Amino acid sequence: MIDGDDLKAMRVNAGITQQGMSDKLKCDRKTIINYELGVSDIPSKLLFKWLSYCRLDFKALLHQVKQVRKEARDNGKSTLLDIVTLAFILSQLWSDIIVTPLYLSLLGICAAYGVYRKDINMTHIPGFIFVLTAINFAIFEVGLINYVAPESNKLLQSALIYGSQLLFSLAIVLVLIFRVQLSRLLSSSNNIELTHFDGIFHWIYIYTSLIYFLALVEDMTYIFFDMKSWTLIYDNFEGLIYISWALCCGALLTMMIVEAKSNRSGEANAL
């Protein structure tokens, strides 16, 4: 089994400091120390990332899975374990390493489709979301937060990490609320009208803003009162955000389909 000593050995061999690993996993250094001391168990999702950042070939993890599977086979439970193992592997697709670039790519495709169809609404809605999301993503990828806030000031780091994401989410909400006015300004056209979908997207990002706000409050509470058991948002943070991204992509794809059908109907009526 992979224990705290194994985690520490992997990290040291990869030349990553405890603070460096905490930055990569988006948690505080104290959490990394607890994992390595065995005070707390590392979640499977973070274990996958830990192995990935340490550039391992996952042999240790596969060996662990094989050992458990052998025990399960002896107990006649290998089929159930196969299902659990598959679920574990699929759960890693929720990693931000995969999902964020995928989300940005889908937004870019939708915006490009709008340009191709010469549909300003289809271009601007995903385009605005793409720009603000990409800027937010770039800030964390280049480690700008770590340059601004010292490692010792956990309160400032927390405020910047969750606060900046909250501000970007609120900015997207405002942009989507005033989307028609911005589209008219950028396109110099007064023929742009509200679509049925304009009333959907800003609510999705109001939800994400609420998640960022709750995450900020929860982290502040953890720092001030050392409430280690209050980690509901932290433990489910990525999944809660990805739900809104999935809804946004679904709404955009639906918008593309409706727009395509509308164009075909218009062409048919013209004939």
mmCIF file of C-alpha atoms in Angstrom:
data_model
loop_
_atom_site.group_PDB
_atom_site.id
_atom_site.type_symbol
_atom_site.label_atom_id
_atom_site.label_comp_id
_atom_site.label_asym_id
_atom_site.label_seq_id
_atom_site.Cartn_x
_atom_site.Cartn_y
_atom_site.Cartn_z
ATOM 1 C CA MET A 1 0.000 0.000 0.000
ATOM 2 C CA ILE A 2 1.138 3.557 -0.702
ATOM 3 C CA ASP A 3 1.757 5.318 2.600
ATOM 4 C CA GLY A 4 3.051 8.718 3.675
ATOM 5 C CA ASP A 5 6.701 7.664 3.377
ATOM 6 C CA ASP A 6 6.094 6.582 -0.227
ATOM 7 C CA LEU A 7 4.489 9.932 -1.044
ATOM 8 C CA LYS A 8 7.418 11.810 0.472
ATOM 9 C CA ALA A 9 9.969 9.657 -1.381
ATOM 10 C CA MET A 10 8.197 10.263 -4.705
ATOM 11 C CA ARG A 11 8.085 14.000 -4.113
ATOM 12 C CA VAL A 12 11.725 14.261 -3.053
ATOM 13 C CA ASN A 13 12.920 12.126 -5.987
ATOM 14 C CA ALA A 14 10.985 14.401 -8.358
ATOM 15 C CA GLY A 15 12.670 17.476 -6.834
ATOM 16 C CA ILE A 16 9.395 19.018 -5.688
ATOM 17 C CA THR A 17 9.183 20.876 -2.389
ATOM 18 C CA GLN A 18 6.237 20.544 -0.024
ATOM 19 C CA GLN A 19 5.134 24.051 -0.951
ATOM 20 C CA GLY A 20 5.544 23.230 -4.624
ATOM 21 C CA MET A 21 3.329 20.167 -4.268
ATOM 22 C CA SER A 22 0.743 22.156 -2.316
ATOM 23 C CA ASP A 23 0.648 24.710 -5.158
ATOM 24 C CA LYS A 24 0.155 21.973 -7.733
ATOM 25 C CA LEU A 25 -2.610 20.279 -5.743
ATOM 26 C CA LYS A 26 -4.151 23.646 -4.795
ATOM 27 C CA CYS A 27 -4.071 22.986 -1.064
ATOM 28 C CA ASP A 28 -2.037 24.335 1.826
ATOM 29 C CA ARG A 29 1.347 23.002 2.886
ATOM 30 C CA LYS A 30 -0.100 21.689 6.142
ATOM 31 C CA THR A 31 -2.260 19.271 4.164
ATOM 32 C CA ILE A 32 0.817 17.930 2.329
ATOM 33 C CA ILE A 33 2.618 17.436 5.639
ATOM 34 C CA ASN A 34 -0.373 15.533 7.035
ATOM 35 C CA TYR A 35 -0.413 13.238 4.000
ATOM 36 C CA GLU A 36 3.291 12.464 4.351
ATOM 37 C CA LEU A 37 3.079 11.902 8.110
ATOM 38 C CA GLY A 38 0.078 9.640 7.711
ATOM 39 C CA VAL A 39 -2.111 11.904 9.800
ATOM 40 C CA SER A 40 -4.713 11.886 7.030
ATOM 41 C CA ASP A 41 -5.227 9.731 3.932
ATOM 42 C CA ILE A 42 -4.769 11.311 0.532
ATOM 43 C CA PRO A 43 -7.936 11.161 -1.651
ATOM 44 C CA SER A 44 -7.678 8.989 -4.769
ATOM 45 C CA LYS A 45 -8.034 11.999 -7.070
ATOM 46 C CA LEU A 46 -5.126 13.803 -5.412
ATOM 47 C CA LEU A 47 -3.091 10.588 -5.362
ATOM 48 C CA PHE A 48 -3.454 10.352 -9.135
ATOM 49 C CA LYS A 49 -2.231 13.935 -9.484
ATOM 50 C CA TRP A 50 0.617 13.325 -7.026
ATOM 51 C CA LEU A 51 1.865 10.395 -9.097
ATOM 52 C CA SER A 52 1.445 12.398 -12.297
ATOM 53 C CA TYR A 53 3.421 15.392 -11.017
ATOM 54 C CA CYS A 54 6.163 13.060 -9.769
ATOM 55 C CA ARG A 55 6.322 11.629 -13.316
ATOM 56 C CA LEU A 56 5.831 8.048 -12.230
ATOM 57 C CA ASP A 57 4.713 5.242 -14.492
ATOM 58 C CA PHE A 58 1.962 4.284 -12.010
ATOM 59 C CA LYS A 59 3.539 0.861 -11.373
ATOM 60 C CA ALA A 60 3.191 1.357 -7.637
ATOM 61 C CA LEU A 61 -0.510 2.150 -7.991
ATOM 62 C CA LEU A 62 -1.112 -0.756 -10.382
ATOM 63 C CA HIS A 63 0.753 -3.090 -8.034
ATOM 64 C CA GLN A 64 -1.491 -1.930 -5.212
ATOM 65 C CA VAL A 65 -4.611 -2.537 -7.315
ATOM 66 C CA LYS A 66 -3.371 -6.025 -8.304
ATOM 67 C CA GLN A 67 -2.734 -6.926 -4.675
ATOM 68 C CA VAL A 68 -6.232 -5.878 -3.662
ATOM 69 C CA ARG A 69 -7.698 -7.667 -6.693
ATOM 70 C CA LYS A 70 -5.877 -10.886 -5.768
ATOM 71 C CA GLU A 71 -7.366 -10.745 -2.289
ATOM 72 C CA ALA A 72 -10.797 -10.058 -3.765
ATOM 73 C CA ARG A 73 -10.464 -12.998 -6.183
ATOM 74 C CA ASP A 74 -9.675 -15.264 -3.280
ATOM 75 C CA ASN A 75 -12.848 -14.028 -1.601
ATOM 76 C CA GLY A 76 -14.935 -14.348 -4.775
ATOM 77 C CA LYS A 77 -15.394 -10.585 -5.157
ATOM 78 C CA SER A 78 -13.226 -9.882 -8.203
ATOM 79 C CA THR A 79 -16.167 -8.797 -10.416
ATOM 80 C CA LEU A 80 -17.230 -6.143 -7.942
ATOM 81 C CA LEU A 81 -13.644 -4.925 -7.656
ATOM 82 C CA ASP A 82 -13.360 -4.671 -11.448
ATOM 83 C CA ILE A 83 -16.316 -2.253 -11.396
ATOM 84 C CA VAL A 84 -14.771 -0.248 -8.557
ATOM 85 C CA THR A 85 -11.416 -0.108 -10.354
ATOM 86 C CA LEU A 86 -13.069 1.124 -13.552
ATOM 87 C CA ALA A 87 -14.919 3.803 -11.582
ATOM 88 C CA PHE A 88 -11.625 4.874 -9.997
ATOM 89 C CA ILE A 89 -9.951 5.235 -13.385
ATOM 90 C CA LEU A 90 -12.874 7.151 -14.892
ATOM 91 C CA SER A 91 -13.011 9.463 -11.869
ATOM 92 C CA GLN A 92 -9.575 10.788 -12.779
ATOM 93 C CA LEU A 93 -11.069 12.400 -15.882
ATOM 94 C CA TRP A 94 -12.402 15.028 -13.451
ATOM 95 C CA SER A 95 -8.860 16.300 -13.014
ATOM 96 C CA ASP A 96 -8.446 19.995 -13.823
ATOM 97 C CA ILE A 97 -5.457 19.020 -15.972
ATOM 98 C CA ILE A 98 -7.947 17.522 -18.438
ATOM 99 C CA VAL A 99 -11.261 19.265 -17.834
ATOM 100 C CA THR A 100 -10.195 22.939 -17.969
ATOM 101 C CA PRO A 101 -8.441 22.710 -21.379
ATOM 102 C CA LEU A 102 -11.369 20.622 -22.640
ATOM 103 C CA TYR A 103 -13.865 23.264 -21.478
ATOM 104 C CA LEU A 104 -11.853 26.051 -23.088
ATOM 105 C CA SER A 105 -11.627 24.044 -26.314
ATOM 106 C CA LEU A 106 -15.401 23.551 -26.425
ATOM 107 C CA LEU A 107 -15.960 27.267 -25.826
ATOM 108 C CA GLY A 108 -13.523 28.060 -28.634
ATOM 109 C CA ILE A 109 -15.259 25.636 -31.001
ATOM 110 C CA CYS A 110 -18.652 27.193 -30.256
ATOM 111 C CA ALA A 111 -17.281 30.703 -30.842
ATOM 112 C CA ALA A 112 -15.608 29.578 -34.083
ATOM 113 C CA TYR A 113 -18.902 28.046 -35.234
ATOM 114 C CA GLY A 114 -20.594 31.388 -34.591
ATOM 115 C CA VAL A 115 -17.978 33.152 -36.715
ATOM 116 C CA TYR A 116 -18.444 30.585 -39.478
ATOM 117 C CA ARG A 117 -22.233 31.004 -39.414
ATOM 118 C CA LYS A 118 -21.873 34.788 -39.084
ATOM 119 C CA ASP A 119 -24.030 34.610 -35.965
ATOM 120 C CA ILE A 120 -23.002 37.342 -33.527
ATOM 121 C CA ASN A 121 -24.948 35.822 -30.624
ATOM 122 C CA MET A 122 -23.321 32.423 -31.121
ATOM 123 C CA THR A 123 -19.919 34.096 -31.391
ATOM 124 C CA HIS A 124 -20.080 36.491 -28.475
ATOM 125 C CA ILE A 125 -21.660 34.359 -25.727
ATOM 126 C CA PRO A 126 -19.012 31.590 -25.711
ATOM 127 C CA GLY A 127 -16.374 34.135 -26.744
ATOM 128 C CA PHE A 128 -16.880 36.305 -23.655
ATOM 129 C CA ILE A 129 -16.867 33.255 -21.377
ATOM 130 C CA PHE A 130 -13.765 31.890 -23.110
ATOM 131 C CA VAL A 131 -11.725 35.082 -22.701
ATOM 132 C CA LEU A 132 -12.432 35.559 -18.992
ATOM 133 C CA THR A 133 -12.039 31.843 -18.189
ATOM 134 C CA ALA A 134 -8.751 31.667 -20.125
ATOM 135 C CA ILE A 135 -7.354 34.703 -18.276
ATOM 136 C CA ASN A 136 -8.311 33.167 -14.940
ATOM 137 C CA PHE A 137 -6.739 29.844 -15.960
ATOM 138 C CA ALA A 138 -3.529 31.553 -17.119
ATOM 139 C CA ILE A 139 -3.126 33.416 -13.821
ATOM 140 C CA PHE A 140 -3.016 30.140 -11.896
ATOM 141 C CA GLU A 141 -0.925 28.303 -14.486
ATOM 142 C CA VAL A 142 1.905 30.866 -14.339
ATOM 143 C CA GLY A 143 1.787 30.870 -10.530
ATOM 144 C CA LEU A 144 1.039 34.580 -10.250
ATOM 145 C CA ILE A 145 -0.777 34.104 -6.931
ATOM 146 C CA ASN A 146 2.333 32.588 -5.366
ATOM 147 C CA TYR A 147 4.455 35.543 -6.486
ATOM 148 C CA VAL A 148 2.047 38.060 -4.979
ATOM 149 C CA ALA A 149 1.291 36.350 -1.657
ATOM 150 C CA PRO A 150 4.058 35.037 0.647
ATOM 151 C CA GLU A 151 3.877 31.379 1.662
ATOM 152 C CA SER A 152 3.624 32.276 5.334
ATOM 153 C CA ASN A 153 0.496 34.378 4.859
ATOM 154 C CA LYS A 154 -2.154 31.685 4.414
ATOM 155 C CA LEU A 155 -4.978 34.153 4.898
ATOM 156 C CA LEU A 156 -3.811 36.333 2.001
ATOM 157 C CA GLN A 157 -3.180 33.302 -0.202
ATOM 158 C CA SER A 158 -6.674 31.971 0.446
ATOM 159 C CA ALA A 159 -8.232 35.364 -0.246
ATOM 160 C CA LEU A 160 -6.330 35.653 -3.531
ATOM 161 C CA ILE A 161 -6.956 32.080 -4.701
ATOM 162 C CA TYR A 162 -10.687 31.908 -4.071
ATOM 163 C CA GLY A 163 -11.293 35.665 -4.207
ATOM 164 C CA SER A 164 -9.802 36.037 -7.682
ATOM 165 C CA GLN A 165 -11.886 33.136 -8.994
ATOM 166 C CA LEU A 166 -14.969 34.675 -7.401
ATOM 167 C CA LEU A 167 -14.252 38.026 -9.061
ATOM 168 C CA PHE A 168 -13.779 36.427 -12.484
ATOM 169 C CA SER A 169 -17.016 34.479 -12.062
ATOM 170 C CA LEU A 170 -18.901 37.636 -11.078
ATOM 171 C CA ALA A 171 -17.340 39.425 -14.052
ATOM 172 C CA ILE A 172 -18.725 36.722 -16.360
ATOM 173 C CA VAL A 173 -22.147 37.141 -14.722
ATOM 174 C CA LEU A 174 -22.124 40.896 -15.416
ATOM 175 C CA VAL A 175 -20.878 40.417 -18.977
ATOM 176 C CA LEU A 176 -23.626 37.885 -19.691
ATOM 177 C CA ILE A 177 -26.320 40.096 -18.139
ATOM 178 C CA PHE A 178 -25.269 43.007 -20.359
ATOM 179 C CA ARG A 179 -24.317 40.764 -23.269
ATOM 180 C CA VAL A 180 -26.641 42.406 -25.794
ATOM 181 C CA GLN A 181 -25.323 45.886 -25.051
ATOM 182 C CA LEU A 182 -21.717 44.679 -25.298
ATOM 183 C CA SER A 183 -22.430 42.819 -28.541
ATOM 184 C CA ARG A 184 -24.004 45.922 -30.055
ATOM 185 C CA LEU A 185 -21.042 48.006 -28.950
ATOM 186 C CA LEU A 186 -18.452 45.618 -30.370
ATOM 187 C CA SER A 187 -20.305 44.923 -33.613
ATOM 188 C CA SER A 188 -21.602 48.480 -34.119
ATOM 189 C CA SER A 189 -25.021 47.018 -34.806
ATOM 190 C CA ASN A 190 -28.436 47.708 -33.292
ATOM 191 C CA ASN A 191 -30.030 44.606 -34.782
ATOM 192 C CA ILE A 192 -28.848 42.303 -31.990
ATOM 193 C CA GLU A 193 -31.670 41.080 -29.776
ATOM 194 C CA LEU A 194 -31.949 38.892 -26.703
ATOM 195 C CA THR A 195 -32.123 35.176 -27.415
ATOM 196 C CA HIS A 196 -33.975 32.576 -25.380
ATOM 197 C CA PHE A 197 -30.582 31.345 -24.153
ATOM 198 C CA ASP A 198 -29.441 34.686 -22.741
ATOM 199 C CA GLY A 199 -31.569 34.032 -19.691
ATOM 200 C CA ILE A 200 -29.689 30.802 -18.908
ATOM 201 C CA PHE A 201 -25.962 31.456 -18.914
ATOM 202 C CA HIS A 202 -25.728 34.150 -16.253
ATOM 203 C CA TRP A 203 -27.634 31.902 -13.802
ATOM 204 C CA ILE A 204 -25.078 29.170 -14.362
ATOM 205 C CA TYR A 205 -22.298 31.538 -13.381
ATOM 206 C CA ILE A 206 -24.244 32.904 -10.439
ATOM 207 C CA TYR A 207 -24.138 29.303 -9.205
ATOM 208 C CA THR A 208 -20.344 29.099 -9.730
ATOM 209 C CA SER A 209 -19.937 32.429 -7.918
ATOM 210 C CA LEU A 210 -21.823 30.985 -4.969
ATOM 211 C CA ILE A 211 -19.504 27.953 -4.905
ATOM 212 C CA TYR A 212 -16.398 30.181 -4.978
ATOM 213 C CA PHE A 213 -17.840 32.325 -2.184
ATOM 214 C CA LEU A 214 -18.638 29.307 -0.007
ATOM 215 C CA ALA A 215 -15.167 27.892 -0.668
ATOM 216 C CA LEU A 216 -13.641 31.205 0.429
ATOM 217 C CA VAL A 217 -15.736 31.284 3.621
ATOM 218 C CA GLU A 218 -14.914 27.647 4.370
ATOM 219 C CA ASP A 219 -11.175 28.194 3.909
ATOM 220 C CA MET A 220 -11.221 31.335 6.045
ATOM 221 C CA THR A 221 -13.001 29.382 8.769
ATOM 222 C CA TYR A 222 -10.381 26.644 8.511
ATOM 223 C CA ILE A 223 -7.567 29.171 8.916
ATOM 224 C CA PHE A 224 -9.115 31.199 11.746
ATOM 225 C CA PHE A 225 -10.754 28.438 13.788
ATOM 226 C CA ASP A 226 -8.797 25.357 12.599
ATOM 227 C CA MET A 227 -12.064 23.543 11.792
ATOM 228 C CA LYS A 228 -10.535 20.539 10.005
ATOM 229 C CA SER A 229 -13.854 18.697 9.741
ATOM 230 C CA TRP A 230 -15.512 21.502 7.752
ATOM 231 C CA THR A 231 -14.342 20.555 4.259
ATOM 232 C CA LEU A 232 -17.580 19.928 2.370
ATOM 233 C CA ILE A 233 -16.859 22.430 -0.420
ATOM 234 C CA TYR A 234 -13.127 21.669 -0.476
ATOM 235 C CA ASP A 235 -13.677 17.926 -0.902
ATOM 236 C CA ASN A 236 -16.187 18.434 -3.742
ATOM 237 C CA PHE A 237 -14.949 21.750 -5.153
ATOM 238 C CA GLU A 238 -13.908 20.626 -8.633
ATOM 239 C CA GLY A 239 -17.002 18.516 -9.172
ATOM 240 C CA LEU A 240 -19.305 21.376 -8.144
ATOM 241 C CA ILE A 241 -17.611 23.720 -10.631
ATOM 242 C CA TYR A 242 -17.511 21.135 -13.415
ATOM 243 C CA ILE A 243 -21.263 20.639 -13.109
ATOM 244 C CA SER A 244 -21.791 24.272 -14.104
ATOM 245 C CA TRP A 245 -19.307 23.941 -16.970
ATOM 246 C CA ALA A 246 -21.168 20.889 -18.242
ATOM 247 C CA LEU A 247 -24.461 22.796 -18.102
ATOM 248 C CA CYS A 248 -22.873 25.716 -19.965
ATOM 249 C CA CYS A 249 -21.550 23.421 -22.712
ATOM 250 C CA GLY A 250 -24.920 21.694 -22.952
ATOM 251 C CA ALA A 251 -26.706 25.016 -23.343
ATOM 252 C CA LEU A 252 -24.226 26.158 -26.003
ATOM 253 C CA LEU A 253 -24.576 22.920 -27.971
ATOM 254 C CA THR A 254 -28.356 23.209 -27.764
ATOM 255 C CA MET A 255 -28.087 26.786 -28.981
ATOM 256 C CA MET A 256 -26.003 25.618 -31.959
ATOM 257 C CA ILE A 257 -28.558 22.936 -32.844
ATOM 258 C CA VAL A 258 -31.503 25.345 -32.579
ATOM 259 C CA GLU A 259 -29.658 27.928 -34.685
ATOM 260 C CA ALA A 260 -28.834 25.325 -37.361
ATOM 261 C CA LYS A 261 -32.463 24.120 -37.515
ATOM 262 C CA SER A 262 -33.689 27.701 -37.715
ATOM 263 C CA ASN A 263 -31.403 28.400 -40.662
ATOM 264 C CA ARG A 264 -32.540 25.250 -42.467
ATOM 265 C CA SER A 265 -36.194 26.187 -41.909
ATOM 266 C CA GLY A 266 -35.527 29.683 -43.259
ATOM 267 C CA GLU A 267 -33.842 28.279 -46.344
ATOM 268 C CA ALA A 268 -36.710 25.833 -46.914
ATOM 269 C CA ASN A 269 -39.299 28.602 -46.654
ATOM 270 C CA ALA A 270 -37.319 30.715 -49.102
ATOM 271 C CA LEU A 271 -37.565 27.913 -51.640
#
